[in-house]
Amino acid sequence: MQIILSFVGFTAFVAFYSWFKLRKDSLSSRDGYFLGGRSLTGIVIAGSMLLTNISTEHLIGLNGSSYKNGFIIIAWEVTSALALIVAAIYFIPTYLKMGLTTIPQYLESRFDSATRTLVAFFLMVSFVVTLLPIVLFTGAINLESIFNVSEVLEVSKNEGLWITVVVIGLIGSCYAIFGGLKAVAYSDTINGIGLFIGGLLVPILALWDIGEGNLLNGLNKVYEHSPEKFNVIGAPDSVLPFSTLFTGLVINQLYFWGMNQTIIQRALGARNLVEAQKGLLYTGALKVFVPIIIVLPGVIGYYYFGDAMYDNQDMIYPELVKKVLPLSLVGFFAAVVMGAVLSTFNSVLNSTATIFSVGIYKRLIDKSATDTQLVRAGKISSTVLALVAIMAAPLVASAPEGLYQLLQQLNGIFFIPIASIMIAGLFIPQISAAGAKVALFVGLAFYITTTFILEVDIHFVHIWGIEFLLNLLVMFVVSRIYPNTKICTQPQASGELEVEQWKYTKPFSILLTIIIVGIYIWLGQ
């Protein structure tokens, strides 16, 4: 009963807080629904970006991976800060000066409408077949483990997971469909606070238990038990070799934090450039500390359980939660997990609705559509995509290297081709629209062939880097045959927002870079 009461209490509080903050807002306009009225502050942006990024695929997937592989997988997290620095200094000023609502809008301005439509379609497919199903399934794993849904309902475990997936999907859909970006951002901020509190409690209580009342002693015992798990330098044959940090991982991080609609939409909703840059850099600072929540518990799990769960690594975090948290806090933590799932799920739905309404419906279906009609189209598309994601979720159940690794492999299908043409568009004026479109399909075919069809003995992150170079080569060759006839000019301020830079952007960025390098020097062996 304690578990259920604390779960319902925290979940209800988040819902009430979001409603209270939105009760006087207009959600019928395009900016009001899709961009939160362009009124978001740095703290709200950071909280929303972080929780949109960190969901159960991290709590479950990354902790499962660190249980098996150790600290080498922190590269997914700490290098994000470097990409956020680039996004804050270069990408977001460009986007805000153009008054963008979606990233595909930029592609139409730089290339042509066909490129924009292709990318919009790619993004919608990638969200519904990769990210959303994995987020739903990992959330269901955690909640099933905590509440024993299958036993309570007297059904099989598989049926219990299905039911949990459906419930999470329906609740998340309500946030995104009826509240828009601002409801997502406000609920994310509260859930983000809960995630940090609940997430920190797991390793703190575990180390307190291991160290018999002394956290440092507990950490030392975990280290002495398996010092190899704390090494951040991945071997060439490991799940994430150190060399990948300098190949495909760079491209992936730049895309995810600087060009990914789901993430960058929070910064596009900023009240001005200063708040947008604050939000991005605050997120970067938080990402440096996130491994305490989504990597360290997995290594602690190895101390408790040894290699007994190597064949089912994605269950290590739920088992650790049940072992170290008192009953009075398990319900609260389950609510935090629920919030993390809802955050990513409803954020992706809102971004997908934005892409569909502004990028496809307004341009291809009803060019005279009013803001009210665009919002309605966004709500309908969110509903359809949510249903598809719910049905697809159980299909990701079997992942040999864990669900997080599967997510990254699937992301590469769409992320790297889009990142290639975005980076080329921003930095190489001679690249033409024809070159961009051909590169999209060449990159897509190359990655699917080398990763899922042929047995190529190259790490998939290295394949990202090879694909990026191949795409650039294709763009150069095709652009020589079909030259760029569009004049590329630097964007001018639209007048809608203040675009004066935050005065601490560069000092903050330098400090973050030093911290990241310091982490690798400190934990490198």
Coordinates of C-alpha atoms in Angstrom, one line a residue:
M1 CA 0.0 0.0 0.0
Q2 CA 2.9 2.4 0.8
I3 CA 4.3 1.8 -2.7
I4 CA 1.0 2.5 -4.4
L5 CA 0.3 5.6 -2.3
S6 CA 3.7 7.2 -2.9
F7 CA 3.5 6.4 -6.6
V8 CA 0.0 7.9 -7.1
G9 CA 0.9 10.9 -4.9
F10 CA 3.9 12.0 -6.9
T11 CA 2.4 11.2 -10.3
A12 CA -0.8 13.3 -9.3
F13 CA 1.4 16.2 -8.1
V14 CA 3.2 16.4 -11.4
A15 CA -0.1 16.4 -13.3
F16 CA -1.6 19.1 -11.1
Y17 CA 1.5 21.3 -11.3
S18 CA 1.5 21.1 -15.1
W19 CA -2.2 21.9 -15.2
F20 CA -1.8 24.8 -12.8
K21 CA 1.0 26.4 -14.8
L22 CA -0.9 26.1 -18.0
R23 CA -4.4 27.0 -16.9
K24 CA -4.2 30.5 -18.4
D25 CA -2.2 29.7 -21.5
S26 CA -3.5 29.6 -25.0
L27 CA -2.7 26.3 -26.8
S28 CA -4.6 27.0 -30.0
S29 CA -1.8 28.9 -31.7
R30 CA 1.1 27.2 -33.5
D31 CA 3.8 28.7 -31.3
G32 CA 1.7 28.2 -28.2
Y33 CA 1.2 24.5 -28.7
F34 CA 4.4 23.5 -30.5
L35 CA 7.0 25.9 -28.9
G36 CA 5.5 26.8 -25.5
G37 CA 4.7 30.3 -26.7
R38 CA 8.5 30.9 -27.1
S39 CA 8.7 31.6 -23.4
L40 CA 10.9 28.9 -21.9
T41 CA 13.8 29.8 -19.6
G42 CA 17.2 28.2 -19.3
I43 CA 16.4 26.1 -16.2
V44 CA 13.1 24.8 -17.7
I45 CA 14.9 24.1 -21.0
A46 CA 17.7 22.2 -19.3
G47 CA 15.3 20.2 -17.1
S48 CA 13.2 19.3 -20.1
M49 CA 16.1 18.4 -22.4
L50 CA 17.7 16.3 -19.7
L51 CA 14.6 14.3 -18.9
T52 CA 13.6 14.0 -22.6
N53 CA 17.0 12.4 -23.1
I54 CA 17.2 10.3 -19.9
S55 CA 14.5 7.8 -19.7
T56 CA 14.2 4.1 -18.8
E57 CA 16.3 3.2 -21.8
H58 CA 19.1 4.8 -19.9
L59 CA 18.2 3.7 -16.3
I60 CA 17.6 0.2 -17.6
G61 CA 19.8 0.0 -20.7
L62 CA 22.9 1.9 -19.7
N63 CA 23.0 0.5 -16.1
G64 CA 22.6 -3.0 -17.7
S65 CA 25.5 -2.2 -20.0
S66 CA 27.7 -0.9 -17.3
Y67 CA 27.0 -4.0 -15.2
K68 CA 28.4 -6.0 -17.9
N69 CA 31.0 -3.7 -19.5
G70 CA 31.9 -1.1 -16.8
F71 CA 32.5 2.6 -17.1
I72 CA 33.6 2.6 -20.7
I73 CA 30.0 3.4 -21.7
I74 CA 30.1 6.8 -20.0
A75 CA 31.3 8.1 -23.4
W76 CA 27.7 8.1 -24.5
E77 CA 27.0 10.7 -21.7
V78 CA 30.0 12.9 -21.0
T79 CA 30.8 13.6 -24.6
S80 CA 27.3 14.9 -25.0
A81 CA 28.5 18.0 -23.1
L82 CA 31.0 18.8 -26.0
A83 CA 28.2 18.6 -28.5
L84 CA 26.0 20.8 -26.4
I85 CA 28.8 23.4 -26.4
V86 CA 28.9 23.4 -30.2
A87 CA 25.1 23.6 -30.3
A88 CA 25.1 26.6 -27.9
I89 CA 27.8 28.5 -29.7
Y90 CA 26.9 27.8 -33.3
F91 CA 23.7 25.9 -34.0
I92 CA 21.1 27.6 -31.8
P93 CA 22.1 31.2 -32.8
T94 CA 21.6 30.2 -36.4
Y95 CA 18.2 28.5 -35.7
L96 CA 16.8 31.4 -33.7
K97 CA 17.9 34.0 -36.2
M98 CA 15.9 32.1 -38.8
G99 CA 12.9 31.9 -36.5
L100 CA 12.7 28.1 -37.0
T101 CA 9.9 25.9 -35.6
T102 CA 11.4 22.6 -36.9
I103 CA 14.9 21.5 -38.1
P104 CA 13.5 20.4 -41.5
Q105 CA 12.6 24.0 -42.1
Y106 CA 16.3 24.8 -42.3
L107 CA 16.7 22.2 -44.9
E108 CA 14.1 23.8 -47.2
S109 CA 15.8 27.2 -46.7
R110 CA 19.3 25.7 -47.5
F111 CA 18.4 23.0 -50.1
D112 CA 14.8 22.6 -51.3
S113 CA 11.3 21.5 -50.2
A114 CA 11.8 17.9 -51.3
T115 CA 14.8 17.5 -49.0
R116 CA 12.8 19.0 -46.1
T117 CA 9.9 16.5 -46.8
L118 CA 12.3 13.5 -47.0
V119 CA 13.9 14.4 -43.7
A120 CA 10.6 15.0 -42.0
F121 CA 9.4 11.6 -43.1
F122 CA 12.7 9.9 -42.0
L123 CA 12.4 11.6 -38.6
M124 CA 8.8 10.5 -38.1
V125 CA 9.6 6.9 -39.0
S126 CA 12.8 6.8 -36.8
F127 CA 10.8 8.0 -33.8
V128 CA 8.0 5.5 -34.1
V129 CA 10.1 2.4 -35.0
T130 CA 13.2 3.0 -32.8
L131 CA 13.0 5.3 -29.8
L132 CA 9.3 5.1 -28.7
P133 CA 9.0 1.3 -28.6
I134 CA 12.3 0.9 -26.6
V135 CA 11.3 3.7 -24.1
L136 CA 7.9 2.0 -23.6
F137 CA 9.3 -1.5 -23.2
T138 CA 12.1 -0.5 -20.7
G139 CA 9.6 1.5 -18.7
A140 CA 7.3 -1.6 -18.6
I141 CA 10.2 -3.8 -17.4
N142 CA 10.9 -1.5 -14.5
L143 CA 7.3 -1.0 -13.4
E144 CA 6.5 -4.7 -13.9
S145 CA 9.5 -5.6 -11.6
I146 CA 8.5 -3.1 -8.9
F147 CA 4.7 -3.7 -8.9
N148 CA 4.6 -7.3 -10.0
V149 CA 1.8 -6.3 -12.4
S150 CA 1.6 -9.8 -13.9
E151 CA 1.1 -11.4 -10.4
V152 CA -1.4 -8.8 -9.3
L153 CA -3.5 -9.2 -12.4
E154 CA -2.9 -13.0 -12.5
V155 CA -1.6 -13.0 -16.1
S156 CA 1.7 -14.1 -17.7
K157 CA 4.7 -11.9 -17.4
N158 CA 4.6 -11.2 -21.1
E159 CA 0.9 -10.1 -20.8
G160 CA 1.8 -8.0 -17.8
L161 CA 4.4 -6.1 -19.8
W162 CA 1.9 -5.6 -22.6
I163 CA -0.6 -4.1 -20.2
T164 CA 2.0 -1.8 -18.7
V165 CA 3.1 -0.6 -22.1
V166 CA -0.4 0.3 -23.1
V167 CA -1.1 2.2 -19.8
I168 CA 2.2 4.1 -20.0
G169 CA 1.5 4.9 -23.7
L170 CA -2.0 6.2 -23.1
I171 CA -0.9 8.4 -20.2
G172 CA 2.0 9.8 -22.1
S173 CA -0.2 10.5 -25.1
C174 CA -2.5 12.6 -23.0
Y175 CA 0.3 15.0 -21.9
A176 CA 1.6 15.5 -25.4
I177 CA -1.7 15.6 -27.2
F178 CA -3.7 17.9 -24.9
G179 CA -0.9 20.0 -23.3
G180 CA 1.6 20.7 -26.0
L181 CA 5.3 21.5 -25.5
K182 CA 4.8 23.7 -22.4
A183 CA 2.9 20.9 -20.5
V184 CA 5.8 18.5 -21.5
A185 CA 8.4 21.0 -20.4
Y186 CA 6.8 21.8 -17.0
S187 CA 6.1 18.1 -16.2
D188 CA 9.7 17.3 -17.3
T189 CA 11.1 19.9 -14.9
I190 CA 9.4 18.3 -11.8
N191 CA 10.0 14.8 -13.0
G192 CA 13.7 15.8 -13.6
I193 CA 14.0 16.9 -10.0
G194 CA 12.4 13.6 -8.9
L195 CA 14.7 11.6 -11.2
F196 CA 17.8 13.2 -9.8
I197 CA 16.7 12.6 -6.2
G198 CA 15.4 9.1 -6.8
G199 CA 18.3 8.2 -9.1
L200 CA 20.9 9.4 -6.6
L201 CA 19.2 7.5 -3.7
V202 CA 19.9 4.2 -5.4
P203 CA 23.7 4.4 -5.5
I204 CA 23.9 6.4 -2.2
L205 CA 21.8 3.8 -0.3
A206 CA 23.7 0.9 -1.9
L207 CA 27.1 2.4 -1.1
W208 CA 25.9 3.2 2.5
D209 CA 24.9 -0.5 2.8
I210 CA 28.1 -1.8 1.4
G211 CA 30.3 0.6 3.4
E212 CA 28.3 -0.1 6.6
G213 CA 27.4 3.6 7.0
N214 CA 30.4 5.1 5.1
L215 CA 29.8 6.1 1.5
L216 CA 33.5 6.4 0.6
N217 CA 34.2 3.0 2.2
G218 CA 31.4 1.5 0.2
L219 CA 32.7 3.0 -3.1
N220 CA 36.2 1.7 -2.2
K221 CA 34.8 -1.8 -1.7
V222 CA 33.0 -1.7 -5.0
Y223 CA 36.3 -0.5 -6.7
E224 CA 38.4 -3.2 -5.0
H225 CA 35.9 -5.9 -6.0
S226 CA 36.3 -5.1 -9.7
P227 CA 38.7 -2.2 -10.5
E228 CA 38.5 -3.1 -14.2
K229 CA 34.9 -1.9 -14.2
F230 CA 36.0 1.7 -13.5
N231 CA 38.2 2.0 -16.6
V232 CA 36.8 4.5 -19.1
I233 CA 39.1 3.5 -21.9
G234 CA 37.3 0.9 -24.0
A235 CA 39.5 -1.9 -25.6
P236 CA 39.3 -2.4 -29.4
D237 CA 37.1 -5.4 -29.0
S238 CA 34.8 -3.9 -26.3
V239 CA 31.2 -2.8 -26.6
L240 CA 32.4 0.8 -27.1
P241 CA 36.1 1.1 -28.1
F242 CA 37.8 4.3 -27.1
S243 CA 38.6 5.1 -30.7
T244 CA 34.9 5.5 -31.5
L245 CA 35.0 8.8 -29.6
F246 CA 36.9 10.2 -32.5
T247 CA 34.9 8.7 -35.4
G248 CA 31.1 8.1 -35.5
L249 CA 30.4 9.1 -31.9
V250 CA 31.3 12.7 -32.7
I251 CA 28.8 12.8 -35.6
N252 CA 26.1 11.1 -33.5
Q253 CA 26.5 13.5 -30.6
L254 CA 26.5 16.6 -32.8
Y255 CA 23.3 15.4 -34.5
F256 CA 21.5 14.4 -31.3
W257 CA 22.2 17.6 -29.3
G258 CA 22.3 20.1 -32.1
M259 CA 20.0 18.9 -34.9
N260 CA 17.5 16.4 -33.3
Q261 CA 14.1 18.0 -33.3
T262 CA 13.0 16.2 -30.1
I263 CA 15.9 17.8 -28.1
I264 CA 16.5 21.1 -29.8
Q265 CA 12.8 22.0 -29.9
R266 CA 13.1 23.0 -26.2
A267 CA 15.8 25.6 -27.1
L268 CA 13.7 26.7 -30.1
G269 CA 11.0 27.5 -27.5
A270 CA 13.3 29.8 -25.5
R271 CA 12.3 33.4 -24.8
N272 CA 15.7 34.6 -26.2
L273 CA 19.1 33.4 -27.2
V274 CA 20.5 34.0 -23.7
E275 CA 18.0 31.5 -22.2
A276 CA 18.5 29.0 -25.1
Q277 CA 22.3 29.0 -24.5
K278 CA 21.9 28.8 -20.8
G279 CA 19.6 25.8 -21.2
L280 CA 22.0 24.0 -23.5
L281 CA 25.1 24.6 -21.3
Y282 CA 23.2 23.8 -18.1
T283 CA 22.3 20.5 -19.7
G284 CA 25.9 19.9 -20.6
A285 CA 26.9 20.4 -17.0
L286 CA 24.3 18.0 -15.8
K287 CA 25.3 15.3 -18.3
V288 CA 28.8 15.2 -16.7
F289 CA 27.2 14.1 -13.4
V290 CA 24.5 11.8 -14.9
P291 CA 26.7 8.7 -14.9
I292 CA 26.3 8.6 -11.1
I293 CA 22.7 7.7 -11.8
I294 CA 22.8 5.7 -15.0
V295 CA 26.3 4.0 -14.9
L296 CA 27.5 3.6 -11.4
P297 CA 24.4 1.6 -10.2
G298 CA 25.2 -1.0 -12.8
V299 CA 28.7 -1.5 -11.5
I300 CA 27.3 -1.6 -7.9
G301 CA 25.0 -4.3 -9.2
Y302 CA 28.0 -6.4 -10.3
Y303 CA 29.3 -6.1 -6.7
Y304 CA 26.0 -7.5 -5.4
F305 CA 25.1 -10.1 -8.0
G306 CA 28.3 -11.0 -9.7
D307 CA 27.9 -12.3 -13.3
A308 CA 24.7 -14.2 -12.4
M309 CA 22.6 -11.8 -14.6
Y310 CA 24.9 -11.5 -17.6
D311 CA 22.4 -13.2 -19.8
N312 CA 19.6 -10.8 -18.7
Q313 CA 21.6 -7.5 -18.1
D314 CA 18.5 -5.3 -18.5
M315 CA 17.0 -6.6 -15.3
I316 CA 20.0 -5.6 -13.1
Y317 CA 18.7 -2.1 -12.3
P318 CA 15.1 -3.1 -11.2
E319 CA 16.7 -5.8 -9.0
L320 CA 19.1 -3.3 -7.4
V321 CA 16.2 -0.8 -6.8
K322 CA 14.2 -3.5 -4.9
K323 CA 17.3 -4.5 -3.0
V324 CA 18.4 -1.1 -1.6
L325 CA 15.3 1.1 -1.5
P326 CA 13.0 1.0 1.5
L327 CA 9.4 0.2 0.7
S328 CA 8.3 3.8 1.5
L329 CA 10.6 5.1 -1.3
V330 CA 10.0 2.4 -3.9
G331 CA 6.6 3.9 -4.9
F332 CA 8.2 7.3 -5.2
F333 CA 11.0 5.9 -7.4
A334 CA 8.4 4.0 -9.5
A335 CA 6.7 7.4 -10.1
V336 CA 10.0 8.9 -11.1
V337 CA 10.6 6.1 -13.5
M338 CA 7.1 6.6 -14.9
G339 CA 7.9 10.3 -15.2
A340 CA 11.1 9.5 -17.1
V341 CA 9.2 7.3 -19.5
L342 CA 6.4 9.8 -20.0
S343 CA 8.9 12.6 -20.5
T344 CA 10.7 11.0 -23.4
F345 CA 7.5 9.5 -24.8
N346 CA 5.4 12.7 -24.8
S347 CA 8.4 14.8 -25.9
V348 CA 8.9 12.7 -29.0
L349 CA 5.2 12.7 -29.7
N350 CA 5.1 16.5 -29.5
S351 CA 8.1 16.9 -31.8
T352 CA 6.6 14.4 -34.3
A353 CA 3.4 16.4 -34.2
T354 CA 5.3 19.6 -34.9
I355 CA 7.2 18.0 -37.8
F356 CA 4.0 16.6 -39.3
S357 CA 1.8 19.7 -38.9
V358 CA 4.3 22.3 -40.0
G359 CA 6.5 20.3 -42.3
I360 CA 4.0 18.0 -44.1
Y361 CA 0.3 19.0 -43.4
K362 CA 0.8 22.7 -43.9
R363 CA 2.9 22.3 -47.0
L364 CA 1.5 19.3 -48.8
I365 CA -2.1 18.7 -47.6
D366 CA -3.7 22.0 -46.7
K367 CA -1.6 25.1 -47.5
S368 CA -4.3 27.4 -46.2
A369 CA -4.6 25.6 -42.8
T370 CA -5.1 27.9 -39.8
D371 CA -3.2 27.5 -36.5
T372 CA -6.2 25.8 -35.0
Q373 CA -6.2 23.3 -37.9
L374 CA -2.5 22.7 -37.5
V375 CA -2.8 22.0 -33.8
R376 CA -5.7 19.5 -34.6
A377 CA -3.6 17.8 -37.2
G378 CA -0.7 17.5 -34.7
K379 CA -3.0 15.9 -32.1
I380 CA -4.3 13.4 -34.6
S381 CA -0.8 12.5 -35.9
S382 CA 0.4 12.1 -32.2
T383 CA -2.5 9.7 -31.5
V384 CA -1.8 7.5 -34.6
L385 CA 2.0 7.4 -33.9
A386 CA 1.4 6.6 -30.2
L387 CA -0.8 3.6 -31.1
V388 CA 1.9 2.3 -33.6
A389 CA 4.6 2.7 -31.0
I390 CA 2.6 0.8 -28.4
M391 CA 2.0 -2.1 -30.8
A392 CA 5.7 -2.1 -31.8
A393 CA 7.1 -2.0 -28.2
P394 CA 7.2 -5.8 -27.4
L395 CA 9.1 -6.5 -30.6
V396 CA 12.3 -5.1 -29.1
A397 CA 12.3 -7.6 -26.2
S398 CA 15.4 -9.6 -27.4
A399 CA 18.6 -7.5 -27.6
P400 CA 21.9 -9.5 -27.4
E401 CA 24.0 -6.5 -26.3
G402 CA 21.2 -4.9 -24.3
L403 CA 18.4 -2.5 -25.2
Y404 CA 20.5 0.7 -25.1
Q405 CA 23.0 -0.7 -27.6
L406 CA 20.1 -1.8 -29.8
L407 CA 18.6 1.7 -29.6
Q408 CA 21.9 3.3 -30.8
Q409 CA 22.3 0.8 -33.6
L410 CA 18.8 1.6 -34.8
N411 CA 19.3 5.3 -34.4
G412 CA 22.2 5.1 -36.9
I413 CA 19.8 4.2 -39.7
F414 CA 18.4 7.7 -39.9
F415 CA 20.6 10.0 -37.7
I416 CA 23.8 9.8 -39.6
P417 CA 22.4 10.5 -43.1
I418 CA 20.5 13.5 -41.7
A419 CA 23.5 14.7 -39.7
S420 CA 25.6 14.5 -42.9
I421 CA 23.4 16.8 -45.0
M422 CA 22.8 19.2 -42.0
I423 CA 26.5 19.6 -41.4
A424 CA 27.3 19.9 -45.1
G425 CA 24.5 22.5 -45.4
L426 CA 25.8 24.6 -42.6
F427 CA 29.5 24.5 -43.5
I428 CA 29.9 23.7 -47.2
P429 CA 28.1 26.2 -49.5
Q430 CA 28.7 24.4 -52.7
I431 CA 26.7 21.3 -51.7
S432 CA 23.5 21.1 -53.8
A433 CA 20.0 19.9 -53.1
A434 CA 20.6 17.0 -55.5
G435 CA 23.7 16.0 -53.6
A436 CA 21.9 16.1 -50.3
K437 CA 19.0 13.9 -51.5
V438 CA 21.3 11.3 -53.1
A439 CA 23.4 11.2 -49.9
L440 CA 20.4 10.5 -47.8
F441 CA 19.5 7.3 -49.6
V442 CA 23.1 6.2 -50.2
G443 CA 23.8 6.6 -46.4
L444 CA 20.7 4.7 -45.5
A445 CA 21.4 1.8 -47.8
F446 CA 25.1 1.6 -46.8
Y447 CA 24.3 1.5 -43.0
I448 CA 21.5 -1.0 -43.3
T449 CA 23.6 -3.3 -45.5
T450 CA 26.8 -3.2 -43.4
T451 CA 25.0 -3.4 -40.0
F452 CA 22.0 -5.6 -40.4
I453 CA 22.6 -7.6 -43.6
L454 CA 26.3 -8.3 -44.1
E455 CA 28.5 -9.5 -41.3
V456 CA 31.1 -6.7 -41.3
D457 CA 33.7 -6.9 -38.5
I458 CA 33.7 -3.2 -37.8
H459 CA 32.1 -1.6 -34.8
F460 CA 28.8 0.1 -35.7
V461 CA 30.0 3.5 -34.4
H462 CA 33.0 3.3 -36.7
I463 CA 30.5 2.5 -39.5
W464 CA 28.8 5.8 -38.6
G465 CA 32.1 7.6 -39.2
I466 CA 32.7 5.8 -42.5
E467 CA 29.1 6.5 -43.6
F468 CA 29.5 10.2 -42.8
L469 CA 32.7 10.4 -45.0
L470 CA 30.9 8.4 -47.8
N471 CA 28.0 10.7 -47.7
L472 CA 30.2 13.8 -48.0
L473 CA 32.0 12.2 -50.9
V474 CA 28.6 11.4 -52.6
M475 CA 27.5 15.0 -52.0
F476 CA 30.6 16.5 -53.5
V477 CA 30.4 14.2 -56.6
V478 CA 26.7 14.8 -57.2
S479 CA 27.1 18.5 -56.6
R480 CA 29.7 18.7 -59.3
I481 CA 27.3 17.1 -61.8
Y482 CA 24.3 19.1 -60.5
P483 CA 25.8 22.3 -59.1
N484 CA 24.2 24.3 -56.3
T485 CA 22.3 27.3 -57.8
K486 CA 20.9 28.5 -54.5
I487 CA 22.7 31.4 -52.9
C488 CA 23.7 30.5 -49.4
T489 CA 23.7 33.5 -47.1
Q490 CA 24.1 33.9 -43.3
P491 CA 20.7 34.1 -41.6
Q492 CA 19.5 37.5 -40.4
A493 CA 17.6 38.1 -37.2
S494 CA 13.9 37.6 -37.7
G495 CA 13.0 40.2 -35.2
E496 CA 10.9 37.8 -33.2
L497 CA 13.5 37.1 -30.5
E498 CA 16.5 38.8 -28.9
V499 CA 19.7 37.2 -30.3
E500 CA 22.3 38.7 -28.1
Q501 CA 24.7 36.0 -26.8
W502 CA 24.9 35.0 -23.1
K503 CA 28.1 36.6 -21.8
Y504 CA 29.2 33.5 -20.0
T505 CA 28.8 31.1 -22.9
K506 CA 32.6 30.8 -23.7
P507 CA 33.9 30.6 -20.1
F508 CA 31.2 28.0 -19.2
S509 CA 32.2 26.0 -22.4
I510 CA 35.9 26.1 -21.6
L511 CA 35.2 24.9 -18.0
L512 CA 33.0 22.0 -19.2
T513 CA 35.7 20.9 -21.7
I514 CA 38.4 20.8 -19.0
I515 CA 36.1 18.7 -16.7
I516 CA 35.5 16.2 -19.5
V517 CA 39.2 15.8 -20.3
G518 CA 39.9 15.6 -16.6
I519 CA 37.4 12.7 -16.2
Y520 CA 39.2 10.7 -18.9
I521 CA 42.6 11.4 -17.4
W522 CA 41.4 10.5 -13.9
L523 CA 39.6 7.2 -14.8
G524 CA 41.8 6.2 -17.7
Q525 CA 44.0 3.2 -17.0

